[in-house]
PDB file of C-alpha atoms in Angstrom:
ATOM      1  CA  UNK A 210       0.003   0.221   0.058  1.00 65.00           C
ATOM      2  CA  UNK A 211       1.166   3.668  -0.847  1.00 81.00           C
ATOM      3  CA  UNK A 212       0.362   5.902   1.850  1.00 91.00           C
ATOM      4  CA  UNK A 213       1.117   9.790   0.736  1.00 95.00           C
ATOM      5  CA  UNK A 214       0.352  12.665   3.225  1.00 96.00           C
ATOM      6  CA  UNK A 215       0.116  16.513   2.608  1.00 97.00           C
ATOM      7  CA  UNK A 216       1.111  18.762   5.503  1.00 97.00           C
ATOM      8  CA  UNK A 217       0.067  22.572   5.237  1.00 97.00           C
ATOM      9  CA  UNK A 218       2.466  24.682   7.341  1.00 97.00           C
ATOM     10  CA  UNK A 219       0.468  26.985   9.030  1.00 95.00           C
ATOM     11  CA  UNK A 220       1.980  30.435  10.651  1.00 94.00           C
ATOM     12  CA  UNK A 221       4.272  31.786   8.096  1.00 95.00           C
ATOM     13  CA  UNK A 222       4.567  35.338   8.213  1.00 95.00           C
ATOM     14  CA  UNK A 223       4.216  37.872   5.504  1.00 95.00           C
ATOM     15  CA  UNK A 224       7.659  37.960   3.501  1.00 96.00           C
ATOM     16  CA  UNK A 225       9.462  41.349   2.654  1.00 96.00           C
ATOM     17  CA  UNK A 226      12.090  41.906   0.602  1.00 96.00           C
ATOM     18  CA  UNK A 227      15.571  40.452   1.717  1.00 97.00           C
ATOM     19  CA  UNK A 228      13.880  38.249   4.360  1.00 98.00           C
ATOM     20  CA  UNK A 229      15.990  34.637   5.038  1.00 98.00           C
ATOM     21  CA  UNK A 230      13.252  32.880   3.673  1.00 98.00           C
ATOM     22  CA  UNK A 231      14.685  29.490   4.161  1.00 98.00           C
ATOM     23  CA  UNK A 232      15.153  30.145   7.410  1.00 97.00           C
ATOM     24  CA  UNK A 233      11.740  31.328   8.213  1.00 98.00           C
ATOM     25  CA  UNK A 234      10.547  28.371   6.467  1.00 98.00           C
ATOM     26  CA  UNK A 235      12.602  25.877   8.593  1.00 97.00           C
ATOM     27  CA  UNK A 236      11.679  27.805  11.598  1.00 97.00           C
ATOM     28  CA  UNK A 237       7.577  27.457  10.671  1.00 97.00           C
ATOM     29  CA  UNK A 238       7.853  23.880   9.953  1.00 97.00           C
ATOM     30  CA  UNK A 239       9.426  23.305  13.383  1.00 97.00           C
ATOM     31  CA  UNK A 240       6.541  25.424  15.237  1.00 97.00           C
ATOM     32  CA  UNK A 241       4.236  23.074  13.496  1.00 97.00           C
ATOM     33  CA  UNK A 242       5.933  20.053  15.171  1.00 96.00           C
ATOM     34  CA  UNK A 243       6.933  18.535  11.914  1.00 96.00           C
ATOM     35  CA  UNK A 244      10.134  16.592  11.351  1.00 96.00           C
ATOM     36  CA  UNK A 245      11.345  16.640   8.048  1.00 97.00           C
ATOM     37  CA  UNK A 246      12.685  13.495   6.802  1.00 97.00           C
ATOM     38  CA  UNK A 247      14.635  12.147   3.684  1.00 97.00           C
ATOM     39  CA  UNK A 248      12.331  12.121   0.696  1.00 97.00           C
ATOM     40  CA  UNK A 249      10.040  14.594   1.809  1.00 98.00           C
ATOM     41  CA  UNK A 250       8.868  17.624  -0.695  1.00 98.00           C
ATOM     42  CA  UNK A 251       8.509  20.937  -0.242  1.00 98.00           C
ATOM     43  CA  UNK A 252       6.117  22.626  -2.278  1.00 98.00           C
ATOM     44  CA  UNK A 253       5.857  26.327  -2.167  1.00 98.00           C
ATOM     45  CA  UNK A 254       4.043  29.172  -3.817  1.00 97.00           C
ATOM     46  CA  UNK A 255       6.491  31.137  -5.956  1.00 98.00           C
ATOM     47  CA  UNK A 256       5.006  34.739  -4.103  1.00 97.00           C
ATOM     48  CA  UNK A 257       6.964  33.927  -1.152  1.00 97.00           C
ATOM     49  CA  UNK A 258      10.029  33.271  -3.190  1.00 98.00           C
ATOM     50  CA  UNK A 259       9.469  36.922  -5.239  1.00 98.00           C
ATOM     51  CA  UNK A 260       8.708  38.617  -2.259  1.00 97.00           C
ATOM     52  CA  UNK A 261      12.015  37.557  -0.727  1.00 98.00           C
ATOM     53  CA  UNK A 262      13.681  38.405  -3.698  1.00 98.00           C
ATOM     54  CA  UNK A 263      12.270  41.728  -4.459  1.00 97.00           C
ATOM     55  CA  UNK A 264      10.350  40.846  -7.635  1.00 98.00           C
ATOM     56  CA  UNK A 265       7.534  43.335  -6.539  1.00 98.00           C
ATOM     57  CA  UNK A 266       7.335  46.666  -8.521  1.00 97.00           C
ATOM     58  CA  UNK A 267       5.364  49.795  -7.494  1.00 97.00           C
ATOM     59  CA  UNK A 268       3.503  50.999 -10.808  1.00 97.00           C
ATOM     60  CA  UNK A 269       3.755  54.603  -9.831  1.00 97.00           C
ATOM     61  CA  UNK A 270       7.408  54.085 -11.250  1.00 97.00           C
ATOM     62  CA  UNK A 271       6.581  52.512 -14.864  1.00 98.00           C
ATOM     63  CA  UNK A 272       6.719  54.663 -17.806  1.00 97.00           C
ATOM     64  CA  UNK A 273       4.038  52.892 -20.417  1.00 98.00           C
ATOM     65  CA  UNK A 274       5.772  52.187 -23.429  1.00 98.00           C
ATOM     66  CA  UNK A 275       3.611  52.756 -27.199  1.00 98.00           C
ATOM     67  CA  UNK A 276       3.395  49.110 -27.516  1.00 97.00           C
ATOM     68  CA  UNK A 277       1.880  48.978 -23.733  1.00 98.00           C
ATOM     69  CA  UNK A 278      -0.470  51.625 -24.680  1.00 98.00           C
ATOM     70  CA  UNK A 279      -1.525  49.771 -27.732  1.00 97.00           C
ATOM     71  CA  UNK A 280      -2.716  46.572 -25.741  1.00 97.00           C
ATOM     72  CA  UNK A 281      -3.988  48.913 -23.075  1.00 97.00           C
ATOM     73  CA  UNK A 282      -6.416  50.319 -25.317  1.00 96.00           C
ATOM     74  CA  UNK A 283      -7.417  46.992 -26.837  1.00 96.00           C
ATOM     75  CA  UNK A 284      -7.585  45.522 -23.762  1.00 97.00           C
ATOM     76  CA  UNK A 285      -8.776  48.017 -20.974  1.00 96.00           C
ATOM     77  CA  UNK A 286      -5.864  47.487 -18.881  1.00 96.00           C
ATOM     78  CA  UNK A 287      -3.655  49.278 -16.870  1.00 97.00           C
ATOM     79  CA  UNK A 288      -0.862  50.570 -19.258  1.00 98.00           C
ATOM     80  CA  UNK A 289       1.659  50.145 -16.852  1.00 98.00           C
ATOM     81  CA  UNK A 290       0.529  46.970 -15.752  1.00 98.00           C
ATOM     82  CA  UNK A 291       0.995  45.801 -19.330  1.00 98.00           C
ATOM     83  CA  UNK A 292       4.451  47.668 -19.540  1.00 98.00           C
ATOM     84  CA  UNK A 293       5.701  45.124 -16.822  1.00 98.00           C
ATOM     85  CA  UNK A 294       4.068  41.987 -18.564  1.00 98.00           C
ATOM     86  CA  UNK A 295       5.832  43.154 -21.859  1.00 98.00           C
ATOM     87  CA  UNK A 296       9.043  43.388 -19.708  1.00 98.00           C
ATOM     88  CA  UNK A 297       8.584  39.757 -18.393  1.00 98.00           C
ATOM     89  CA  UNK A 298       8.130  38.620 -21.743  1.00 98.00           C
ATOM     90  CA  UNK A 299       9.973  37.254 -24.570  1.00 96.00           C
ATOM     91  CA  UNK A 300       6.922  37.626 -26.918  1.00 95.00           C
ATOM     92  CA  UNK A 301       2.920  38.051 -27.046  1.00 97.00           C
ATOM     93  CA  UNK A 302       1.056  34.903 -28.544  1.00 94.00           C
ATOM     94  CA  UNK A 303      -2.299  36.086 -27.997  1.00 94.00           C
ATOM     95  CA  UNK A 304      -4.356  38.547 -26.418  1.00 95.00           C
ATOM     96  CA  UNK A 305      -8.275  38.965 -25.667  1.00 93.00           C
ATOM     97  CA  UNK A 306     -11.059  40.330 -23.734  1.00 93.00           C
ATOM     98  CA  UNK A 307     -14.569  38.767 -24.073  1.00 87.00           C
ATOM     99  CA  UNK A 308     -17.320  40.977 -23.718  1.00 85.00           C
ATOM    100  CA  UNK A 309     -18.184  39.854 -20.203  1.00 87.00           C
ATOM    101  CA  UNK A 310     -14.708  40.872 -19.040  1.00 86.00           C
ATOM    102  CA  UNK A 311     -13.990  44.274 -17.477  1.00 92.00           C
ATOM    103  CA  UNK A 312     -10.280  43.477 -18.323  1.00 94.00           C
ATOM    104  CA  UNK A 313      -8.782  41.381 -21.295  1.00 95.00           C
ATOM    105  CA  UNK A 314      -5.737  39.200 -20.877  1.00 95.00           C
ATOM    106  CA  UNK A 315      -2.165  38.984 -22.621  1.00 97.00           C
ATOM    107  CA  UNK A 316      -1.015  35.099 -23.220  1.00 95.00           C
ATOM    108  CA  UNK A 317       2.640  35.652 -23.499  1.00 95.00           C
ATOM    109  CA  UNK A 318       5.986  33.352 -23.680  1.00 95.00           C
ATOM    110  CA  UNK A 319       7.437  34.779 -20.583  1.00 96.00           C
ATOM    111  CA  UNK A 320      11.352  35.346 -19.952  1.00 96.00           C
ATOM    112  CA  UNK A 321      11.399  31.819 -18.182  1.00 96.00           C
ATOM    113  CA  UNK A 322       9.719  30.159 -21.371  1.00 95.00           C
ATOM    114  CA  UNK A 323       6.875  29.401 -19.519  1.00 95.00           C
ATOM    115  CA  UNK A 324       3.611  30.323 -21.639  1.00 94.00           C
ATOM    116  CA  UNK A 325       0.981  31.533 -19.533  1.00 94.00           C
ATOM    117  CA  UNK A 326      -1.311  34.786 -18.565  1.00 95.00           C
ATOM    118  CA  UNK A 327       0.081  38.139 -18.298  1.00 96.00           C
ATOM    119  CA  UNK A 328       3.550  36.514 -18.061  1.00 96.00           C
ATOM    120  CA  UNK A 329       3.009  35.598 -14.092  1.00 96.00           C
ATOM    121  CA  UNK A 330       2.945  39.161 -13.644  1.00 97.00           C
ATOM    122  CA  UNK A 331      -0.306  39.343 -10.612  1.00 94.00           C
ATOM    123  CA  UNK A 332      -1.608  42.118  -8.196  1.00 93.00           C
ATOM    124  CA  UNK A 333      -3.241  39.409  -5.431  1.00 90.00           C
ATOM    125  CA  UNK A 334      -1.815  38.747  -2.134  1.00 89.00           C
ATOM    126  CA  UNK A 335       0.243  42.262  -1.888  1.00 92.00           C
ATOM    127  CA  UNK A 336      -0.070  44.577   0.910  1.00 89.00           C
ATOM    128  CA  UNK A 337       0.826  47.721  -1.162  1.00 92.00           C
ATOM    129  CA  UNK A 338      -1.842  49.420  -3.468  1.00 93.00           C
ATOM    130  CA  UNK A 339      -0.672  49.844  -7.129  1.00 96.00           C
ATOM    131  CA  UNK A 340       1.988  47.157  -6.898  1.00 97.00           C
ATOM    132  CA  UNK A 341       2.382  43.822  -8.905  1.00 98.00           C
ATOM    133  CA  UNK A 342       4.798  40.827  -8.361  1.00 98.00           C
ATOM    134  CA  UNK A 343       6.683  39.131 -10.954  1.00 98.00           C
ATOM    135  CA  UNK A 344       7.970  35.541 -10.836  1.00 98.00           C
ATOM    136  CA  UNK A 345      11.378  35.048  -9.484  1.00 98.00           C
ATOM    137  CA  UNK A 346      14.104  35.401 -12.032  1.00 97.00           C
ATOM    138  CA  UNK A 347      15.439  32.057 -11.752  1.00 98.00           C
ATOM    139  CA  UNK A 348      13.080  29.661  -9.706  1.00 98.00           C
ATOM    140  CA  UNK A 349      15.537  26.804 -10.066  1.00 98.00           C
ATOM    141  CA  UNK A 350      18.099  28.277  -8.491  1.00 98.00           C
ATOM    142  CA  UNK A 351      15.945  29.872  -5.612  1.00 98.00           C
ATOM    143  CA  UNK A 352      14.840  25.914  -5.285  1.00 98.00           C
ATOM    144  CA  UNK A 353      18.464  24.976  -4.938  1.00 98.00           C
ATOM    145  CA  UNK A 354      19.507  27.663  -2.749  1.00 98.00           C
ATOM    146  CA  UNK A 355      16.320  26.304  -0.179  1.00 98.00           C
ATOM    147  CA  UNK A 356      17.082  22.718  -1.263  1.00 98.00           C
ATOM    148  CA  UNK A 357      21.107  23.373   0.302  1.00 98.00           C
ATOM    149  CA  UNK A 358      19.906  25.075   3.099  1.00 98.00           C
ATOM    150  CA  UNK A 359      17.869  22.459   4.635  1.00 97.00           C
ATOM    151  CA  UNK A 360      20.693  19.896   3.743  1.00 97.00           C
ATOM    152  CA  UNK A 361      22.939  21.975   5.796  1.00 96.00           C
ATOM    153  CA  UNK A 362      20.741  22.630   8.385  1.00 94.00           C
ATOM    154  CA  UNK A 363      19.098  19.583   9.214  1.00 93.00           C
ATOM    155  CA  UNK A 364      21.114  16.393   6.746  1.00 94.00           C
ATOM    156  CA  UNK A 365      17.899  15.805   5.265  1.00 96.00           C
ATOM    157  CA  UNK A 366      17.722  15.285   1.539  1.00 96.00           C
ATOM    158  CA  UNK A 367      14.364  17.030   0.663  1.00 98.00           C
ATOM    159  CA  UNK A 368      12.718  18.136  -2.696  1.00 98.00           C
ATOM    160  CA  UNK A 369      11.805  21.624  -3.772  1.00 98.00           C
ATOM    161  CA  UNK A 370       8.873  22.615  -6.005  1.00 98.00           C
ATOM    162  CA  UNK A 371       7.883  25.661  -6.760  1.00 98.00           C
ATOM    163  CA  UNK A 372       4.650  26.691  -8.011  1.00 98.00           C
ATOM    164  CA  UNK A 373       2.482  29.079  -9.948  1.00 97.00           C
ATOM    165  CA  UNK A 374      -0.833  29.149 -11.087  1.00 95.00           C
ATOM    166  CA  UNK A 375      -1.570  28.430 -14.848  1.00 94.00           C
ATOM    167  CA  UNK A 376      -4.828  28.054 -16.832  1.00 91.00           C
ATOM    168  CA  UNK A 377      -4.996  25.117 -19.663  1.00 86.00           C
ATOM    169  CA  UNK A 378      -5.636  24.503 -23.375  1.00 83.00           C
ATOM    170  CA  UNK A 379      -9.394  23.376 -23.859  1.00 86.00           C
ATOM    171  CA  UNK A 380     -10.228  23.568 -20.033  1.00 91.00           C
ATOM    172  CA  UNK A 381     -11.704  25.984 -17.587  1.00 91.00           C
ATOM    173  CA  UNK A 382     -10.052  26.941 -14.374  1.00 93.00           C
ATOM    174  CA  UNK A 383      -6.372  26.846 -13.218  1.00 94.00           C
ATOM    175  CA  UNK A 384      -4.269  24.645 -11.627  1.00 96.00           C
ATOM    176  CA  UNK A 385      -0.702  25.252  -9.638  1.00 97.00           C
ATOM    177  CA  UNK A 386       2.170  24.022 -12.190  1.00 97.00           C
ATOM    178  CA  UNK A 387       6.018  23.733 -11.354  1.00 98.00           C
ATOM    179  CA  UNK A 388       8.129  26.578 -12.434  1.00 98.00           C
ATOM    180  CA  UNK A 389      11.344  25.917 -10.251  1.00 98.00           C
ATOM    181  CA  UNK A 390      12.425  22.554  -9.079  1.00 98.00           C
ATOM    182  CA  UNK A 391      15.348  21.109  -7.160  1.00 98.00           C
ATOM    183  CA  UNK A 392      16.363  17.256  -6.354  1.00 97.00           C
ATOM    184  CA  UNK A 393      13.070  16.138  -7.950  1.00 97.00           C
ATOM    185  CA  UNK A 394      12.605  14.968 -11.472  1.00 96.00           C
ATOM    186  CA  UNK A 395      10.255  17.184 -13.872  1.00 94.00           C
ATOM    187  CA  UNK A 396       9.022  13.862 -15.781  1.00 91.00           C
ATOM    188  CA  UNK A 397       9.139  10.352 -14.963  1.00 83.00           C
ATOM    189  CA  UNK A 398       9.548   8.071 -18.210  1.00 73.00           C
ATOM    190  CA  UNK A 399       7.651   4.742 -18.532  1.00 74.00           C
ATOM    191  CA  UNK A 400       8.796   4.383 -22.108  1.00 79.00           C
ATOM    192  CA  UNK A 401       9.385   0.689 -22.891  1.00 76.00           C
ATOM    193  CA  UNK A 402       7.550  -0.650 -19.544  1.00 83.00           C
ATOM    194  CA  UNK A 403       4.980  -2.928 -19.776  1.00 82.00           C
ATOM    195  CA  UNK A 404       1.571  -2.011 -18.787  1.00 78.00           C
ATOM    196  CA  UNK A 405      -0.722  -4.818 -16.726  1.00 84.00           C
ATOM    197  CA  UNK A 406      -1.458  -6.277 -19.786  1.00 84.00           C
ATOM    198  CA  UNK A 407       2.164  -6.990 -20.974  1.00 81.00           C
ATOM    199  CA  UNK A 408       1.607  -4.030 -23.559  1.00 82.00           C
ATOM    200  CA  UNK A 409       4.708  -1.920 -24.139  1.00 83.00           C
ATOM    201  CA  UNK A 410       4.224   1.889 -23.558  1.00 81.00           C
ATOM    202  CA  UNK A 411       5.280   4.143 -25.942  1.00 79.00           C
ATOM    203  CA  UNK A 412       4.462   7.709 -24.885  1.00 78.00           C
ATOM    204  CA  UNK A 413       3.706   7.333 -20.939  1.00 81.00           C
ATOM    205  CA  UNK A 414       5.453  10.127 -19.130  1.00 81.00           C
ATOM    206  CA  UNK A 415       4.254  11.403 -16.371  1.00 88.00           C
ATOM    207  CA  UNK A 416       4.665  15.169 -15.284  1.00 93.00           C
ATOM    208  CA  UNK A 417       5.879  14.000 -11.641  1.00 96.00           C
ATOM    209  CA  UNK A 418       6.550  17.843 -10.699  1.00 97.00           C
ATOM    210  CA  UNK A 419       3.402  19.125 -12.119  1.00 97.00           C
ATOM    211  CA  UNK A 420       0.975  16.734 -10.434  1.00 97.00           C
ATOM    212  CA  UNK A 421       3.052  17.508  -6.737  1.00 97.00           C
ATOM    213  CA  UNK A 422       1.951  21.242  -7.835  1.00 98.00           C
ATOM    214  CA  UNK A 423      -1.191  20.204  -8.999  1.00 97.00           C
ATOM    215  CA  UNK A 424      -1.831  18.358  -5.756  1.00 97.00           C
ATOM    216  CA  UNK A 425      -0.540  21.141  -3.807  1.00 97.00           C
ATOM    217  CA  UNK A 426      -3.464  23.578  -5.064  1.00 95.00           C
ATOM    218  CA  UNK A 427      -5.830  21.143  -3.025  1.00 95.00           C
ATOM    219  CA  UNK A 428      -4.971  22.334   0.338  1.00 95.00           C
ATOM    220  CA  UNK A 429      -3.123  25.826  -0.464  1.00 92.00           C
ATOM    221  CA  UNK A 430      -5.458  28.369   0.574  1.00 80.00           C
ATOM    222  CA  UNK A 431      -4.516  32.175  -0.854  1.00 75.00           C
ATOM    223  CA  UNK A 432      -6.723  33.815   1.892  1.00 75.00           C
ATOM    224  CA  UNK A 433      -5.069  31.705   4.659  1.00 78.00           C
ATOM    225  CA  UNK A 434      -1.615  32.485   4.297  1.00 86.00           C
ATOM    226  CA  UNK A 435      -0.321  28.638   3.550  1.00 94.00           C
ATOM    227  CA  UNK A 436       1.825  28.838   0.866  1.00 96.00           C
ATOM    228  CA  UNK A 437       3.930  25.520   1.777  1.00 98.00           C
ATOM    229  CA  UNK A 438       2.886  22.248   1.752  1.00 98.00           C
ATOM    230  CA  UNK A 439       4.789  18.979   2.769  1.00 98.00           C
ATOM    231  CA  UNK A 440       4.631  15.742   0.801  1.00 98.00           C
ATOM    232  CA  UNK A 441       5.616  12.636   2.538  1.00 97.00           C
ATOM    233  CA  UNK A 442       5.532   9.062   1.262  1.00 96.00           C
ATOM    234  CA  UNK A 443       6.091   9.833  -2.568  1.00 96.00           C
ATOM    235  CA  UNK A 444       8.705   7.483  -4.467  1.00 93.00           C
ATOM    236  CA  UNK A 445      11.598   9.774  -6.357  1.00 94.00           C
ATOM    237  CA  UNK A 446      15.018   9.672  -7.011  1.00 93.00           C
ATOM    238  CA  UNK A 447      17.264  13.142  -5.963  1.00 93.00           C
ATOM    239  CA  UNK A 448      18.255  14.317  -9.743  1.00 93.00           C
ATOM    240  CA  UNK A 449      19.370  17.415 -11.236  1.00 92.00           C
ATOM    241  CA  UNK A 450      16.371  18.649 -13.023  1.00 90.00           C
ATOM    242  CA  UNK A 451      14.936  21.640 -13.872  1.00 96.00           C
ATOM    243  CA  UNK A 452      11.319  22.782 -14.370  1.00 95.00           C
ATOM    244  CA  UNK A 453      12.322  23.880 -17.763  1.00 95.00           C
ATOM    245  CA  UNK A 454      12.482  20.290 -18.911  1.00 93.00           C
ATOM    246  CA  UNK A 455       8.900  19.901 -18.876  1.00 92.00           C
ATOM    247  CA  UNK A 456       8.774  22.667 -21.624  1.00 91.00           C
ATOM    248  CA  UNK A 457       7.528  21.178 -24.981  1.00 86.00           C
ATOM    249  CA  UNK A 458      10.147  21.521 -27.776  1.00 85.00           C
ATOM    250  CA  UNK A 459       8.067  24.092 -30.108  1.00 80.00           C
ATOM    251  CA  UNK A 460       7.998  22.316 -33.172  1.00 80.00           C
ATOM    252  CA  UNK A 461       5.726  19.512 -31.409  1.00 78.00           C
ATOM    253  CA  UNK A 462       3.494  22.494 -29.401  1.00 76.00           C
ATOM    254  CA  UNK A 463       0.247  22.566 -31.560  1.00 73.00           C
ATOM    255  CA  UNK A 464      -0.895  25.909 -29.575  1.00 70.00           C
ATOM    256  CA  UNK A 465       1.634  28.185 -30.688  1.00 67.00           C
TER     257      UNK A 465
END
């Protein structure tokens, strides 16, 4: 029997720029009475990373470009916010505003290579008015730093998954996906192995890090300051993967 548990870490304080995030997470885990073990996976919302790394920008300091003004008029969107989105993007792929929407959406390939709404630029869960938050500059590096801290501090080999919330083609709603990982594999290929009836699987490759991220969304609550979930009981082997390993080759992408 496989027993997997998800533990929400409560009491994490509001994170500020330059806060020692790994230390704060360690202390919060301890105060929740959780003893980390080898093989545990710490899954966390990117906003605590972004806040600690100072990835918040005051819109009063942003001057919109002509390009930003163009999309702003089309989408009824704050041109300063659009400017931040464009700065965080390699390219704009789509933009639209449905009749029932007050504000439209820009679908971008952001600077990390992920395709998402508004390049991950967001306004929610920020203390200061007229500010937006961006994704971490290098989520994989951020994840590795946290993993290293726990290895040195507690002598435990844990995995790290950093998440953001994405929409999906063909489906309504959003799910958490992995944008940064350390230790855990991005995918786990089952190609070449037999199924229950002996048929050799040719394409099966579960997106392990995204499955963890999506499951964390069942217990993370944005309104209750629970950005950290600890997974225990999953079978995985330590590796040097990257969340970017999960990106599909552009030549194979049917949605571009």
